mmCIF file of N, CA and C in Angstrom:
data_model
loop_
_atom_site.group_PDB
_atom_site.id
_atom_site.type_symbol
_atom_site.label_atom_id
_atom_site.label_comp_id
_atom_site.label_asym_id
_atom_site.label_seq_id
_atom_site.Cartn_x
_atom_site.Cartn_y
_atom_site.Cartn_z
ATOM 1 N N UNK A 567 92.148 123.651 72.816
ATOM 2 C CA UNK A 567 91.257 122.524 73.071
ATOM 3 C C UNK A 567 91.721 121.782 74.324
ATOM 4 N N UNK A 568 90.806 121.471 75.205
ATOM 5 C CA UNK A 568 91.113 120.812 76.464
ATOM 6 C C UNK A 568 91.537 119.362 76.222
ATOM 7 N N UNK A 569 92.586 118.935 76.955
ATOM 8 C CA UNK A 569 93.055 117.556 76.862
ATOM 9 C C UNK A 569 92.001 116.633 77.468
ATOM 10 N N UNK A 570 91.488 115.723 76.678
ATOM 11 C CA UNK A 570 90.413 114.840 77.140
ATOM 12 C C UNK A 570 90.828 113.976 78.319
ATOM 13 N N UNK A 571 92.115 113.662 78.425
ATOM 14 C CA UNK A 571 92.596 112.862 79.553
ATOM 15 C C UNK A 571 92.571 113.654 80.858
ATOM 16 N N UNK A 572 92.673 114.988 80.741
ATOM 17 C CA UNK A 572 92.631 115.858 81.928
ATOM 18 C C UNK A 572 91.240 115.897 82.544
ATOM 19 N N UNK A 573 90.221 115.571 81.768
ATOM 20 C CA UNK A 573 88.848 115.630 82.264
ATOM 21 C C UNK A 573 88.488 114.423 83.129
ATOM 22 N N UNK A 574 89.338 113.395 83.117
ATOM 23 C CA UNK A 574 89.070 112.191 83.899
ATOM 24 C C UNK A 574 89.547 112.402 85.327
ATOM 25 N N UNK A 575 88.750 111.970 86.284
ATOM 26 C CA UNK A 575 89.120 112.019 87.693
ATOM 27 C C UNK A 575 89.814 110.711 88.057
ATOM 28 N N UNK A 576 91.141 110.709 87.955
ATOM 29 C CA UNK A 576 91.946 109.535 88.273
ATOM 30 C C UNK A 576 91.970 109.349 89.782
ATOM 31 N N UNK A 577 92.020 108.103 90.260
ATOM 32 C CA UNK A 577 92.074 107.874 91.707
ATOM 33 C C UNK A 577 93.477 108.183 92.236
ATOM 34 N N UNK A 578 93.691 107.949 93.530
ATOM 35 C CA UNK A 578 94.966 108.289 94.169
ATOM 36 C C UNK A 578 96.146 107.545 93.539
ATOM 37 N N UNK A 579 95.878 106.389 92.930
ATOM 38 C CA UNK A 579 96.929 105.616 92.271
ATOM 39 C C UNK A 579 97.081 105.966 90.794
ATOM 40 N N UNK A 580 96.326 106.983 90.336
ATOM 41 C CA UNK A 580 96.393 107.379 88.930
ATOM 42 C C UNK A 580 95.649 106.444 88.015
ATOM 43 N N UNK A 581 94.625 105.766 88.561
ATOM 44 C CA UNK A 581 93.871 104.776 87.795
ATOM 45 C C UNK A 581 92.404 105.149 87.714
ATOM 46 N N UNK A 582 91.733 104.584 86.697
ATOM 47 C CA UNK A 582 90.290 104.727 86.545
ATOM 48 C C UNK A 582 89.724 103.338 86.239
ATOM 49 N N UNK A 583 88.585 102.972 86.875
ATOM 50 C CA UNK A 583 87.971 101.686 86.543
ATOM 51 C C UNK A 583 87.434 101.702 85.113
ATOM 52 N N UNK A 584 87.640 100.599 84.414
ATOM 53 C CA UNK A 584 87.206 100.475 83.025
ATOM 54 C C UNK A 584 86.353 99.221 82.887
ATOM 55 N N UNK A 585 85.121 99.405 82.447
ATOM 56 C CA UNK A 585 84.184 98.305 82.262
ATOM 57 C C UNK A 585 84.093 98.003 80.769
ATOM 58 N N UNK A 586 84.303 96.743 80.417
ATOM 59 C CA UNK A 586 84.182 96.333 79.012
ATOM 60 C C UNK A 586 82.831 95.668 78.805
ATOM 61 N N UNK A 587 82.100 96.162 77.820
ATOM 62 C CA UNK A 587 80.796 95.599 77.471
ATOM 63 C C UNK A 587 80.801 95.180 76.011
ATOM 64 N N UNK A 588 80.025 94.139 75.703
ATOM 65 C CA UNK A 588 79.853 93.718 74.323
ATOM 66 C C UNK A 588 79.082 94.803 73.578
ATOM 67 N N UNK A 589 79.613 95.278 72.484
ATOM 68 C CA UNK A 589 79.008 96.408 71.774
ATOM 69 C C UNK A 589 77.668 96.061 71.133
ATOM 70 N N UNK A 590 77.402 94.782 70.930
ATOM 71 C CA UNK A 590 76.118 94.385 70.336
ATOM 72 C C UNK A 590 75.068 94.070 71.390
ATOM 73 N N UNK A 591 75.445 93.297 72.415
ATOM 74 C CA UNK A 591 74.457 92.836 73.393
ATOM 75 C C UNK A 591 74.400 93.697 74.649
ATOM 76 N N UNK A 592 75.468 94.451 74.926
ATOM 77 C CA UNK A 592 75.522 95.241 76.146
ATOM 78 C C UNK A 592 75.957 94.441 77.358
ATOM 79 N N UNK A 593 76.216 93.137 77.200
ATOM 80 C CA UNK A 593 76.629 92.317 78.344
ATOM 81 C C UNK A 593 77.961 92.821 78.901
ATOM 82 N N UNK A 594 78.027 92.934 80.219
ATOM 83 C CA UNK A 594 79.283 93.315 80.864
ATOM 84 C C UNK A 594 80.226 92.119 80.793
ATOM 85 N N UNK A 595 81.382 92.339 80.192
ATOM 86 C CA UNK A 595 82.349 91.263 79.999
ATOM 87 C C UNK A 595 83.366 91.205 81.129
ATOM 88 N N UNK A 596 83.851 92.354 81.535
ATOM 89 C CA UNK A 596 84.870 92.394 82.574
ATOM 90 C C UNK A 596 85.061 93.809 83.082
ATOM 91 N N UNK A 597 85.799 93.920 84.167
ATOM 92 C CA UNK A 597 86.203 95.212 84.713
ATOM 93 C C UNK A 597 87.694 95.135 84.976
ATOM 94 N N UNK A 598 88.394 96.184 84.638
ATOM 95 C CA UNK A 598 89.831 96.246 84.897
ATOM 96 C C UNK A 598 90.179 97.706 85.176
ATOM 97 N N UNK A 599 91.442 97.991 85.282
ATOM 98 C CA UNK A 599 91.908 99.347 85.582
ATOM 99 C C UNK A 599 92.730 99.888 84.424
ATOM 100 N N UNK A 600 92.692 101.194 84.251
ATOM 101 C CA UNK A 600 93.515 101.870 83.243
ATOM 102 C C UNK A 600 94.229 103.045 83.882
ATOM 103 N N UNK A 601 95.463 103.243 83.477
ATOM 104 C CA UNK A 601 96.132 104.490 83.814
ATOM 105 C C UNK A 601 96.080 105.380 82.575
ATOM 106 N N UNK A 602 96.658 106.561 82.668
ATOM 107 C CA UNK A 602 96.604 107.525 81.571
ATOM 108 C C UNK A 602 97.167 106.941 80.280
ATOM 109 N N UNK A 603 98.312 106.270 80.379
ATOM 110 C CA UNK A 603 98.951 105.695 79.192
ATOM 111 C C UNK A 603 98.081 104.603 78.568
ATOM 112 N N UNK A 604 97.497 103.739 79.420
ATOM 113 C CA UNK A 604 96.650 102.650 78.909
ATOM 114 C C UNK A 604 95.452 103.201 78.151
ATOM 115 N N UNK A 605 94.823 104.236 78.701
ATOM 116 C CA UNK A 605 93.647 104.801 78.041
ATOM 117 C C UNK A 605 94.024 105.499 76.735
ATOM 118 N N UNK A 606 95.125 106.239 76.748
ATOM 119 C CA UNK A 606 95.586 106.904 75.522
ATOM 120 C C UNK A 606 95.917 105.881 74.443
ATOM 121 N N UNK A 607 96.573 104.773 74.825
ATOM 122 C CA UNK A 607 96.930 103.731 73.860
ATOM 123 C C UNK A 607 95.700 102.977 73.372
ATOM 124 N N UNK A 608 94.711 102.792 74.246
ATOM 125 C CA UNK A 608 93.460 102.143 73.852
ATOM 126 C C UNK A 608 92.823 102.909 72.695
ATOM 127 N N UNK A 609 92.787 104.219 72.831
ATOM 128 C CA UNK A 609 92.216 105.061 71.777
ATOM 129 C C UNK A 609 93.106 105.042 70.532
ATOM 130 N N UNK A 610 94.410 105.135 70.717
ATOM 131 C CA UNK A 610 95.344 105.174 69.588
ATOM 132 C C UNK A 610 95.343 103.872 68.791
ATOM 133 N N UNK A 611 95.271 102.732 69.496
ATOM 134 C CA UNK A 611 95.354 101.424 68.844
ATOM 135 C C UNK A 611 93.986 100.808 68.566
ATOM 136 N N UNK A 612 92.927 101.438 69.079
ATOM 137 C CA UNK A 612 91.552 100.967 68.865
ATOM 138 C C UNK A 612 91.334 99.559 69.407
ATOM 139 N N UNK A 613 91.993 99.268 70.533
ATOM 140 C CA UNK A 613 91.826 97.987 71.218
ATOM 141 C C UNK A 613 92.048 98.218 72.704
ATOM 142 N N UNK A 614 91.427 97.366 73.521
ATOM 143 C CA UNK A 614 91.518 97.537 74.968
ATOM 144 C C UNK A 614 92.917 97.233 75.486
ATOM 145 N N UNK A 615 93.472 98.210 76.206
ATOM 146 C CA UNK A 615 94.761 98.058 76.865
ATOM 147 C C UNK A 615 94.566 98.516 78.305
ATOM 148 N N UNK A 616 94.852 97.637 79.238
ATOM 149 C CA UNK A 616 94.617 97.918 80.645
ATOM 150 C C UNK A 616 95.933 98.055 81.401
ATOM 151 N N UNK A 617 95.820 98.430 82.677
ATOM 152 C CA UNK A 617 96.974 98.469 83.570
ATOM 153 C C UNK A 617 96.831 97.298 84.538
ATOM 154 N N UNK A 618 97.800 96.411 84.535
ATOM 155 C CA UNK A 618 97.795 95.273 85.450
ATOM 156 C C UNK A 618 98.404 95.713 86.775
ATOM 157 N N UNK A 619 97.580 95.801 87.798
ATOM 158 C CA UNK A 619 98.078 96.196 89.119
ATOM 159 C C UNK A 619 98.998 95.122 89.683
ATOM 160 N N UNK A 620 98.678 93.854 89.452
ATOM 161 C CA UNK A 620 99.499 92.775 90.018
ATOM 162 C C UNK A 620 100.878 92.695 89.357
ATOM 163 N N UNK A 621 100.927 92.978 88.067
ATOM 164 C CA UNK A 621 102.212 92.908 87.356
ATOM 165 C C UNK A 621 102.889 94.260 87.225
ATOM 166 N N UNK A 622 102.142 95.331 87.523
ATOM 167 C CA UNK A 622 102.718 96.673 87.448
ATOM 168 C C UNK A 622 103.137 97.077 86.045
ATOM 169 N N UNK A 623 102.338 96.663 85.052
ATOM 170 C CA UNK A 623 102.668 97.024 83.672
ATOM 171 C C UNK A 623 101.414 97.045 82.809
ATOM 172 N N UNK A 624 101.559 97.625 81.626
ATOM 173 C CA UNK A 624 100.460 97.640 80.665
ATOM 174 C C UNK A 624 100.130 96.213 80.241
ATOM 175 N N UNK A 625 98.845 95.997 79.986
ATOM 176 C CA UNK A 625 98.368 94.670 79.597
ATOM 177 C C UNK A 625 97.450 94.853 78.394
ATOM 178 N N UNK A 626 97.946 94.438 77.231
ATOM 179 C CA UNK A 626 97.133 94.483 76.013
ATOM 180 C C UNK A 626 96.230 93.259 76.019
ATOM 181 N N UNK A 627 94.954 93.467 76.278
ATOM 182 C CA UNK A 627 94.001 92.354 76.382
ATOM 183 C C UNK A 627 94.119 91.482 75.135
ATOM 184 N N UNK A 628 94.369 90.195 75.371
ATOM 185 C CA UNK A 628 94.522 89.257 74.261
ATOM 186 C C UNK A 628 95.948 88.985 73.858
ATOM 187 N N UNK A 629 96.927 89.632 74.525
ATOM 188 C CA UNK A 629 98.319 89.436 74.108
ATOM 189 C C UNK A 629 98.784 87.993 74.322
ATOM 190 N N UNK A 630 98.233 87.319 75.334
ATOM 191 C CA UNK A 630 98.567 85.904 75.552
ATOM 192 C C UNK A 630 97.495 84.976 75.006
ATOM 193 N N UNK A 631 96.231 85.365 75.170
ATOM 194 C CA UNK A 631 95.114 84.471 74.833
ATOM 195 C C UNK A 631 94.647 84.595 73.387
ATOM 196 N N UNK A 632 94.932 85.741 72.756
ATOM 197 C CA UNK A 632 94.399 86.006 71.427
ATOM 198 C C UNK A 632 93.003 86.614 71.475
ATOM 199 N N UNK A 633 92.449 86.757 72.685
ATOM 200 C CA UNK A 633 91.097 87.279 72.844
ATOM 201 C C UNK A 633 91.107 88.804 72.967
ATOM 202 N N UNK A 634 91.444 89.437 71.860
ATOM 203 C CA UNK A 634 91.558 90.897 71.780
ATOM 204 C C UNK A 634 90.178 91.541 71.877
ATOM 205 N N UNK A 635 90.130 92.714 72.490
ATOM 206 C CA UNK A 635 88.903 93.498 72.531
ATOM 207 C C UNK A 635 89.072 94.705 71.611
ATOM 208 N N UNK A 636 88.360 94.707 70.493
ATOM 209 C CA UNK A 636 88.407 95.831 69.561
ATOM 210 C C UNK A 636 87.437 96.899 70.035
ATOM 211 N N UNK A 637 87.935 98.119 70.145
ATOM 212 C CA UNK A 637 87.137 99.219 70.661
ATOM 213 C C UNK A 637 86.168 99.753 69.619
ATOM 214 N N UNK A 638 84.901 99.869 70.006
ATOM 215 C CA UNK A 638 83.886 100.469 69.138
ATOM 216 C C UNK A 638 83.473 101.844 69.644
ATOM 217 N N UNK A 639 83.442 102.005 70.973
ATOM 218 C CA UNK A 639 83.028 103.284 71.553
ATOM 219 C C UNK A 639 83.588 103.374 72.964
ATOM 220 N N UNK A 640 83.951 104.589 73.365
ATOM 221 C CA UNK A 640 84.454 104.855 74.701
ATOM 222 C C UNK A 640 83.532 105.883 75.349
ATOM 223 N N UNK A 641 83.052 105.588 76.567
ATOM 224 C CA UNK A 641 82.161 106.499 77.284
ATOM 225 C C UNK A 641 82.729 106.815 78.658
ATOM 226 N N UNK A 642 82.416 108.014 79.128
ATOM 227 C CA UNK A 642 82.825 108.494 80.447
ATOM 228 C C UNK A 642 81.568 108.805 81.244
ATOM 229 N N UNK A 643 81.529 108.383 82.517
ATOM 230 C CA UNK A 643 80.326 108.612 83.325
ATOM 231 C C UNK A 643 80.240 110.060 83.814
ATOM 232 N N UNK A 644 79.113 110.376 84.462
ATOM 233 C CA UNK A 644 78.806 111.755 84.863
ATOM 234 C C UNK A 644 79.802 112.336 85.859
ATOM 235 N N UNK A 645 80.392 111.486 86.703
ATOM 236 C CA UNK A 645 81.376 111.957 87.671
ATOM 237 C C UNK A 645 82.794 111.913 87.107
ATOM 238 N N UNK A 646 82.931 111.477 85.878
ATOM 239 C CA UNK A 646 84.213 111.396 85.174
ATOM 240 C C UNK A 646 85.218 110.489 85.894
ATOM 241 N N UNK A 647 84.688 109.444 86.576
ATOM 242 C CA UNK A 647 85.605 108.558 87.292
ATOM 243 C C UNK A 647 85.447 107.077 86.945
ATOM 244 N N UNK A 648 84.696 106.782 85.891
ATOM 245 C CA UNK A 648 84.564 105.415 85.370
ATOM 246 C C UNK A 648 84.430 105.510 83.853
ATOM 247 N N UNK A 649 85.114 104.625 83.130
ATOM 248 C CA UNK A 649 84.941 104.570 81.679
ATOM 249 C C UNK A 649 84.315 103.236 81.298
ATOM 250 N N UNK A 650 83.553 103.277 80.220
ATOM 251 C CA UNK A 650 83.001 102.061 79.623
ATOM 252 C C UNK A 650 83.557 101.936 78.215
ATOM 253 N N UNK A 651 84.031 100.737 77.912
ATOM 254 C CA UNK A 651 84.509 100.425 76.574
ATOM 255 C C UNK A 651 83.489 99.505 75.935
ATOM 256 N N UNK A 652 82.889 99.955 74.855
ATOM 257 C CA UNK A 652 82.012 99.087 74.070
ATOM 258 C C UNK A 652 82.938 98.394 73.074
ATOM 259 N N UNK A 653 83.030 97.066 73.202
ATOM 260 C CA UNK A 653 84.029 96.321 72.440
ATOM 261 C C UNK A 653 83.428 95.160 71.673
ATOM 262 N N UNK A 654 84.190 94.724 70.673
ATOM 263 C CA UNK A 654 83.946 93.428 70.048
ATOM 264 C C UNK A 654 84.969 92.487 70.655
ATOM 265 N N UNK A 655 84.485 91.463 71.365
ATOM 266 C CA UNK A 655 85.372 90.501 72.018
ATOM 267 C C UNK A 655 85.715 89.395 71.027
ATOM 268 N N UNK A 656 86.925 89.438 70.501
ATOM 269 C CA UNK A 656 87.341 88.419 69.543
ATOM 270 C C UNK A 656 87.451 87.068 70.240
ATOM 271 N N UNK A 657 86.920 86.047 69.609
ATOM 272 C CA UNK A 657 86.914 84.715 70.192
ATOM 273 C C UNK A 657 85.761 84.477 71.148
ATOM 274 N N UNK A 658 85.047 85.542 71.513
ATOM 275 C CA UNK A 658 83.877 85.406 72.375
ATOM 276 C C UNK A 658 84.178 85.084 73.825
ATOM 277 N N UNK A 659 85.449 85.181 74.222
ATOM 278 C CA UNK A 659 85.844 84.860 75.598
ATOM 279 C C UNK A 659 86.602 86.044 76.186
ATOM 280 N N UNK A 660 86.072 86.604 77.287
ATOM 281 C CA UNK A 660 86.751 87.710 77.964
ATOM 282 C C UNK A 660 87.470 87.255 79.227
ATOM 283 N N UNK A 661 86.972 86.183 79.849
ATOM 284 C CA UNK A 661 87.473 85.774 81.161
ATOM 285 C C UNK A 661 88.608 84.765 81.056
ATOM 286 N N UNK A 662 89.582 84.887 81.972
ATOM 287 C CA UNK A 662 90.707 83.944 81.974
ATOM 288 C C UNK A 662 90.276 82.528 82.352
ATOM 289 N N UNK A 663 89.027 82.368 82.842
ATOM 290 C CA UNK A 663 88.506 81.032 83.149
ATOM 291 C C UNK A 663 87.958 80.343 81.901
ATOM 292 N N UNK A 664 87.979 81.040 80.757
ATOM 293 C CA UNK A 664 87.480 80.467 79.510
ATOM 294 C C UNK A 664 86.006 80.728 79.282
ATOM 295 N N UNK A 665 85.438 81.676 80.045
ATOM 296 C CA UNK A 665 84.019 82.016 79.897
ATOM 297 C C UNK A 665 83.854 83.322 79.121
ATOM 298 N N UNK A 666 82.624 83.534 78.631
ATOM 299 C CA UNK A 666 82.315 84.752 77.874
ATOM 300 C C UNK A 666 82.560 86.000 78.713
ATOM 301 N N UNK A 667 82.113 85.959 79.968
ATOM 302 C CA UNK A 667 82.184 87.117 80.851
ATOM 303 C C UNK A 667 82.836 86.725 82.164
ATOM 304 N N UNK A 668 83.502 87.680 82.808
ATOM 305 C CA UNK A 668 84.043 87.452 84.149
ATOM 306 C C UNK A 668 82.926 87.373 85.187
ATOM 307 N N UNK A 669 81.751 87.870 84.835
ATOM 308 C CA UNK A 669 80.615 87.882 85.757
ATOM 309 C C UNK A 669 79.722 86.666 85.497
ATOM 310 N N UNK A 670 80.223 85.497 85.879
ATOM 311 C CA UNK A 670 79.532 84.246 85.580
ATOM 312 C C UNK A 670 78.886 83.616 86.814
ATOM 313 N N UNK A 671 78.941 84.318 87.949
ATOM 314 C CA UNK A 671 78.328 83.788 89.173
ATOM 315 C C UNK A 671 77.146 84.662 89.577
ATOM 316 N N UNK A 672 76.058 84.010 89.958
ATOM 317 C CA UNK A 672 74.830 84.691 90.356
ATOM 318 C C UNK A 672 74.547 84.346 91.819
ATOM 319 N N UNK A 673 74.133 85.361 92.590
ATOM 320 C CA UNK A 673 73.788 85.117 93.992
ATOM 321 C C UNK A 673 72.398 84.516 94.070
ATOM 322 N N UNK A 674 72.323 83.302 94.566
ATOM 323 C CA UNK A 674 71.045 82.589 94.709
ATOM 324 C C UNK A 674 71.043 81.824 96.014
ATOM 325 N N UNK A 675 69.958 81.958 96.767
ATOM 326 C CA UNK A 675 69.750 81.177 97.986
ATOM 327 C C UNK A 675 70.952 81.228 98.924
ATOM 328 N N UNK A 676 71.477 82.429 99.117
ATOM 329 C CA UNK A 676 72.545 82.616 100.087
ATOM 330 C C UNK A 676 73.941 82.260 99.634
ATOM 331 N N UNK A 677 74.116 81.982 98.352
ATOM 332 C CA UNK A 677 75.450 81.647 97.870
ATOM 333 C C UNK A 677 75.635 81.981 96.398
ATOM 334 N N UNK A 678 76.889 81.864 95.931
ATOM 335 C CA UNK A 678 77.226 82.161 94.540
ATOM 336 C C UNK A 678 77.109 80.897 93.695
ATOM 337 N N UNK A 679 76.305 80.974 92.658
ATOM 338 C CA UNK A 679 76.095 79.837 91.766
ATOM 339 C C UNK A 679 76.688 80.156 90.396
ATOM 340 N N UNK A 680 77.514 79.271 89.878
ATOM 341 C CA UNK A 680 78.084 79.433 88.544
ATOM 342 C C UNK A 680 77.003 79.099 87.524
ATOM 343 N N UNK A 681 76.734 80.041 86.622
ATOM 344 C CA UNK A 681 75.644 79.848 85.665
ATOM 345 C C UNK A 681 76.099 79.858 84.204
ATOM 346 N N UNK A 682 77.349 80.230 83.945
ATOM 347 C CA UNK A 682 77.841 80.269 82.567
ATOM 348 C C UNK A 682 78.861 79.164 82.338
ATOM 349 N N UNK A 683 78.803 78.497 81.188
ATOM 350 C CA UNK A 683 79.729 77.401 80.914
ATOM 351 C C UNK A 683 81.113 77.904 80.516
ATOM 352 N N UNK A 684 82.108 77.048 80.747
ATOM 353 C CA UNK A 684 83.449 77.284 80.222
ATOM 354 C C UNK A 684 83.392 76.984 78.729
ATOM 355 N N UNK A 685 83.749 77.964 77.911
ATOM 356 C CA UNK A 685 83.714 77.784 76.457
ATOM 357 C C UNK A 685 85.003 77.159 75.936
ATOM 358 N N UNK A 686 86.101 77.412 76.653
ATOM 359 C CA UNK A 686 87.384 76.828 76.273
ATOM 360 C C UNK A 686 88.221 76.652 77.537
ATOM 361 N N UNK A 687 88.830 75.491 77.659
ATOM 362 C CA UNK A 687 89.664 75.191 78.821
ATOM 363 C C UNK A 687 90.787 76.228 78.921
ATOM 364 N N UNK A 688 90.918 76.883 80.089
ATOM 365 C CA UNK A 688 91.966 77.895 80.239
ATOM 366 C C UNK A 688 93.364 77.361 79.944
ATOM 367 N N UNK A 689 93.608 76.063 80.232
ATOM 368 C CA UNK A 689 94.920 75.478 79.957
ATOM 369 C C UNK A 689 95.202 75.426 78.452
ATOM 370 N N UNK A 690 94.148 75.393 77.652
ATOM 371 C CA UNK A 690 94.315 75.396 76.204
ATOM 372 C C UNK A 690 94.502 76.825 75.671
ATOM 373 N N UNK A 691 94.087 77.801 76.492
ATOM 374 C CA UNK A 691 94.194 79.209 76.071
ATOM 375 C C UNK A 691 95.580 79.765 76.369
ATOM 376 N N UNK A 692 96.066 79.464 77.570
ATOM 377 C CA UNK A 692 97.328 80.041 78.031
ATOM 378 C C UNK A 692 98.428 78.986 78.045
ATOM 379 N N UNK A 693 99.581 79.387 77.575
ATOM 380 C CA UNK A 693 100.732 78.470 77.562
ATOM 381 C C UNK A 693 101.129 78.149 79.002
ATOM 382 N N UNK A 694 101.686 76.992 79.204
ATOM 383 C CA UNK A 694 102.124 76.578 80.546
ATOM 384 C C UNK A 694 103.084 77.607 81.122
ATOM 385 N N UNK A 695 102.881 77.917 82.397
ATOM 386 C CA UNK A 695 103.776 78.857 83.044
ATOM 387 C C UNK A 695 103.305 80.289 83.018
ATOM 388 N N UNK A 696 102.324 80.602 82.189
ATOM 389 C CA UNK A 696 101.800 81.964 82.131
ATOM 390 C C UNK A 696 100.617 82.098 83.086
ATOM 391 N N UNK A 697 100.584 83.223 83.771
ATOM 392 C CA UNK A 697 99.402 83.495 84.588
ATOM 393 C C UNK A 697 98.332 84.064 83.680
ATOM 394 N N UNK A 698 97.111 84.108 84.190
ATOM 395 C CA UNK A 698 96.030 84.696 83.391
ATOM 396 C C UNK A 698 96.292 86.179 83.200
ATOM 397 N N UNK A 699 95.623 86.737 82.208
ATOM 398 C CA UNK A 699 95.778 88.153 81.945
ATOM 399 C C UNK A 699 95.199 88.909 83.100
#
């Protein structure tokens, strides 16, 4: 049986873009990167685990905020170079700004307009001294 991880076209850095969507509404919550280990662990633990390029380490979504993404379905696109995670976003907040989605700005009249409210103050989500996930 072919190793499913071998079928993915990893980029030059050994990463694949991963889009998290709400499994009920289909809303795009966020985009992050995964390496081979992150994707294997995501499947093994049934929760979203990404690769933090800035910190150079695995990042279990929700490890600081409590906003875990439980995996419902994993999909691979036709070119095998992007994955989609259909998730249940615990707490209803995916973004480190305290919003439901990282995609909270809409292009209108030549500029970016914020259209989604902050559901929880980021300072209340993350302990002092911690950077966002």
